[in-house]
Amino acid sequence: MLKNMVAPLLIAGAIYLYLPRSERNLLVILQADSETLKLEQIQEIGQIKNAFHIIQNVDGHMEHVDVTTKLDYNYVLVSTDMAKEEEEQFRAKIEQLEYVKKMEIFPYKTNPLRIMLINLILKIKGIVFNQNLEKSENVVFDGAEHLCTGENAKLAGAKVMVNIIKMDQNKKDALEAYNKKVVFELFPKIGSFIFDSGTVDSDYWSMAALMQYQSVADLCRMVNSKEYMEVVKFKVEGLLDTHTYLTNQII
C-alpha cells in the first residue's frame, strides 16, 4: 500500500514546488520631474519587477472621487517580493531620488494561482464565444472622449490599466455585478486578461489590479459598448475611492 502512495506523493510534491507562490509586492505611483525617465534610472532603484509610464488618469467617470491630486502622477513601479521589514528602506530610497516630486506606496499580496485560473477561463471563453459588442449611442463614461480620440486612440501595442480601489463594504453586490460582467463576459471579447492583482495591506485601500488590454482600440471598443454602459454604474456605486491609470509597460 505504501508503495502505491509513493508516486502520487512525489507528483503532488513536484506540483507544489512548481506552483507560483504568493508575493508581497509594493505598487508605487509617483510624479517624476521628467516624462522620459531612462530605463537605467528605474533599474538603479533595485528590486523593481515592473515599471509603467502613465498615459493618462482614467478616474473621470468616478463622479464622487477627487482626482485633482492624482493627475500629476506619471509613473507606476511594482517591486519584487518584499518582506514588511524591507519596505521602509525601499520607501526611503525612492524618497531620496532627486527626480521624484511625490509618491504613494500600496503594499499588496498576490494570489498567482487564482490569476492563472481566471486567465485560463478568459482565454477559453475568448475562443468559444463570439467577440461582438454593440456600440452604445449614449456613452456616459467621462474621459472616453480623450481616451478614444486624438493621439491616445492611435497608440499602438498592449496597454496596462492600473487600478487601486477602496470598496464600499455596503455595496459589495454592485461591484460584484460589475466585475462579473466586465471580467468574465467583456474581457474575453476583447482579449484582455489580468496582469496582476492582490489585496492591499491598508486600513483604507482594498485591492490593486493591473489589467492588460491588447490595444487602446480594444479598450475603447469595450468602454463605448452598450454592454459596458449597462454596468459601469455599478462600479461607481461600489467604489468609494480609486486610482486608475492607463499605462505603457517599460519593464
Short mmCIF file of N, CA, C and O in Angstrom, two decimals, residues 19-25 49-50 78 108-124 183-184 187 192-199 207-212:
data_model
loop_
_atom_site.label_atom_id
_atom_site.label_comp_id
_atom_site.label_asym_id
_atom_site.label_seq_id
_atom_site.Cartn_x
_atom_site.Cartn_y
_atom_site.Cartn_z
N LEU A 19 4.33 25.33 -8.31
CA LEU A 19 3.21 26.26 -8.30
C LEU A 19 3.72 27.66 -7.97
O LEU A 19 4.60 27.82 -7.12
N PRO A 20 3.19 28.70 -8.62
CA PRO A 20 3.62 30.06 -8.30
C PRO A 20 3.23 30.42 -6.87
O PRO A 20 2.13 30.10 -6.43
N ARG A 21 4.14 31.06 -6.17
CA ARG A 21 3.91 31.41 -4.77
C ARG A 21 3.35 32.83 -4.64
O ARG A 21 3.62 33.70 -5.46
N SER A 22 2.60 33.04 -3.60
CA SER A 22 2.10 34.37 -3.29
C SER A 22 3.25 35.30 -2.96
O SER A 22 4.25 34.88 -2.36
N GLU A 23 3.13 36.56 -3.38
CA GLU A 23 4.16 37.54 -3.11
C GLU A 23 3.57 38.76 -2.42
O GLU A 23 2.38 39.05 -2.56
N ARG A 24 4.41 39.46 -1.67
CA ARG A 24 4.04 40.76 -1.12
C ARG A 24 4.81 41.82 -1.91
O ARG A 24 6.00 42.01 -1.70
N ASN A 25 4.11 42.47 -2.82
CA ASN A 25 4.74 43.46 -3.68
C ASN A 25 4.34 44.86 -3.26
O ASN A 25 3.30 45.06 -2.62
N LYS A 49 10.23 44.93 -10.32
CA LYS A 49 9.79 43.85 -11.20
C LYS A 49 9.15 44.40 -12.47
O LYS A 49 9.39 43.88 -13.57
N ASN A 50 8.32 45.42 -12.31
CA ASN A 50 7.64 46.03 -13.45
C ASN A 50 7.65 47.55 -13.31
O ASN A 50 7.67 48.07 -12.18
N VAL A 78 6.34 48.48 -9.71
CA VAL A 78 5.94 47.33 -8.90
C VAL A 78 7.21 46.62 -8.46
O VAL A 78 8.06 46.26 -9.30
N TYR A 108 0.71 45.10 -1.54
CA TYR A 108 -0.39 44.18 -1.83
C TYR A 108 0.12 42.75 -1.94
O TYR A 108 1.26 42.50 -2.34
N LYS A 109 -0.74 41.82 -1.55
CA LYS A 109 -0.38 40.40 -1.56
C LYS A 109 -1.06 39.71 -2.73
O LYS A 109 -2.28 39.78 -2.89
N THR A 110 -0.28 39.03 -3.54
CA THR A 110 -0.79 38.43 -4.77
C THR A 110 -1.32 37.02 -4.52
O THR A 110 -1.00 36.38 -3.52
N ASN A 111 -2.12 36.56 -5.48
CA ASN A 111 -2.61 35.17 -5.49
C ASN A 111 -2.44 34.67 -6.92
O ASN A 111 -3.40 34.61 -7.69
N PRO A 112 -1.20 34.33 -7.31
CA PRO A 112 -0.91 33.99 -8.71
C PRO A 112 -1.67 32.79 -9.25
O PRO A 112 -2.00 32.75 -10.43
N LEU A 113 -1.95 31.81 -8.41
CA LEU A 113 -2.69 30.64 -8.88
C LEU A 113 -4.11 31.04 -9.29
O LEU A 113 -4.61 30.58 -10.34
N ARG A 114 -4.74 31.88 -8.50
CA ARG A 114 -6.08 32.36 -8.84
C ARG A 114 -6.05 33.14 -10.16
O ARG A 114 -6.95 32.99 -11.00
N ILE A 115 -5.03 33.98 -10.34
CA ILE A 115 -4.90 34.75 -11.58
C ILE A 115 -4.75 33.83 -12.78
O ILE A 115 -5.37 34.02 -13.82
N MET A 116 -3.93 32.79 -12.63
CA MET A 116 -3.72 31.83 -13.72
C MET A 116 -5.02 31.15 -14.11
O MET A 116 -5.32 30.98 -15.30
N LEU A 117 -5.79 30.73 -13.11
CA LEU A 117 -7.05 30.04 -13.38
C LEU A 117 -8.06 30.96 -14.07
O LEU A 117 -8.74 30.55 -15.02
N ILE A 118 -8.17 32.20 -13.58
CA ILE A 118 -9.10 33.15 -14.20
C ILE A 118 -8.68 33.44 -15.64
O ILE A 118 -9.52 33.46 -16.56
N ASN A 119 -7.39 33.66 -15.86
CA ASN A 119 -6.91 33.95 -17.21
C ASN A 119 -7.13 32.78 -18.16
O ASN A 119 -7.40 32.97 -19.35
N LEU A 120 -7.02 31.56 -17.63
CA LEU A 120 -7.30 30.38 -18.45
C LEU A 120 -8.78 30.36 -18.86
O LEU A 120 -9.10 30.08 -20.03
N ILE A 121 -9.65 30.68 -17.92
CA ILE A 121 -11.08 30.74 -18.23
C ILE A 121 -11.36 31.80 -19.29
O ILE A 121 -12.11 31.58 -20.24
N LEU A 122 -10.71 32.97 -19.14
CA LEU A 122 -10.92 34.05 -20.10
C LEU A 122 -10.43 33.66 -21.49
O LEU A 122 -11.07 33.98 -22.50
N LYS A 123 -9.32 32.94 -21.53
CA LYS A 123 -8.76 32.50 -22.81
C LYS A 123 -9.72 31.54 -23.51
O LYS A 123 -9.98 31.66 -24.71
N ILE A 124 -10.23 30.58 -22.75
CA ILE A 124 -11.16 29.59 -23.31
C ILE A 124 -12.44 30.26 -23.79
O ILE A 124 -12.93 29.99 -24.89
N VAL A 183 -15.20 41.39 -16.40
CA VAL A 183 -14.08 40.44 -16.46
C VAL A 183 -14.47 39.15 -17.18
O VAL A 183 -13.75 38.70 -18.08
N PHE A 184 -15.60 38.58 -16.82
CA PHE A 184 -15.93 37.24 -17.33
C PHE A 184 -16.74 37.25 -18.63
O PHE A 184 -16.85 36.21 -19.28
N PHE A 187 -14.17 40.97 -21.12
CA PHE A 187 -12.75 40.73 -21.34
C PHE A 187 -12.48 39.67 -22.41
O PHE A 187 -11.61 39.85 -23.27
N SER A 192 -8.62 40.66 -23.30
CA SER A 192 -7.97 41.20 -22.11
C SER A 192 -7.77 40.13 -21.05
O SER A 192 -8.46 39.11 -21.05
N PHE A 193 -6.84 40.38 -20.14
CA PHE A 193 -6.58 39.44 -19.06
C PHE A 193 -6.00 40.17 -17.86
O PHE A 193 -5.66 41.36 -17.94
N ILE A 194 -5.90 39.45 -16.75
CA ILE A 194 -5.35 40.03 -15.52
C ILE A 194 -3.83 39.96 -15.57
O ILE A 194 -3.25 38.87 -15.66
N PHE A 195 -3.17 41.10 -15.51
CA PHE A 195 -1.72 41.17 -15.47
C PHE A 195 -1.22 40.83 -14.07
O PHE A 195 -0.27 40.08 -13.89
N ASP A 196 -1.87 41.38 -13.07
CA ASP A 196 -1.53 41.11 -11.66
C ASP A 196 -2.64 41.68 -10.79
O ASP A 196 -3.36 42.59 -11.21
N SER A 197 -2.80 41.15 -9.61
CA SER A 197 -3.79 41.69 -8.68
C SER A 197 -3.52 41.17 -7.28
O SER A 197 -2.80 40.18 -7.10
N GLY A 198 -4.12 41.83 -6.30
CA GLY A 198 -3.95 41.37 -4.93
C GLY A 198 -4.65 42.27 -3.94
O GLY A 198 -5.14 43.36 -4.29
N THR A 199 -4.68 41.82 -2.71
CA THR A 199 -5.30 42.57 -1.61
C THR A 199 -4.30 43.55 -1.04
O THR A 199 -3.17 43.18 -0.71
N MET A 207 -8.00 46.83 -2.84
CA MET A 207 -7.43 45.95 -3.85
C MET A 207 -6.56 46.74 -4.82
O MET A 207 -6.78 47.93 -5.06
N ALA A 208 -5.57 46.04 -5.39
CA ALA A 208 -4.81 46.55 -6.53
C ALA A 208 -5.01 45.56 -7.67
O ALA A 208 -4.96 44.34 -7.46
N ALA A 209 -5.26 46.08 -8.86
CA ALA A 209 -5.49 45.20 -10.01
C ALA A 209 -4.90 45.84 -11.25
O ALA A 209 -5.18 47.01 -11.55
N LEU A 210 -4.07 45.10 -11.95
CA LEU A 210 -3.47 45.55 -13.20
C LEU A 210 -4.05 44.70 -14.31
O LEU A 210 -3.89 43.48 -14.32
N MET A 211 -4.77 45.34 -15.24
CA MET A 211 -5.46 44.64 -16.31
C MET A 211 -4.82 44.98 -17.66
O MET A 211 -4.60 46.16 -17.96
N GLN A 212 -4.54 43.96 -18.45
CA GLN A 212 -3.90 44.19 -19.74
C GLN A 212 -4.92 44.19 -20.87
O GLN A 212 -5.77 43.30 -20.97
#
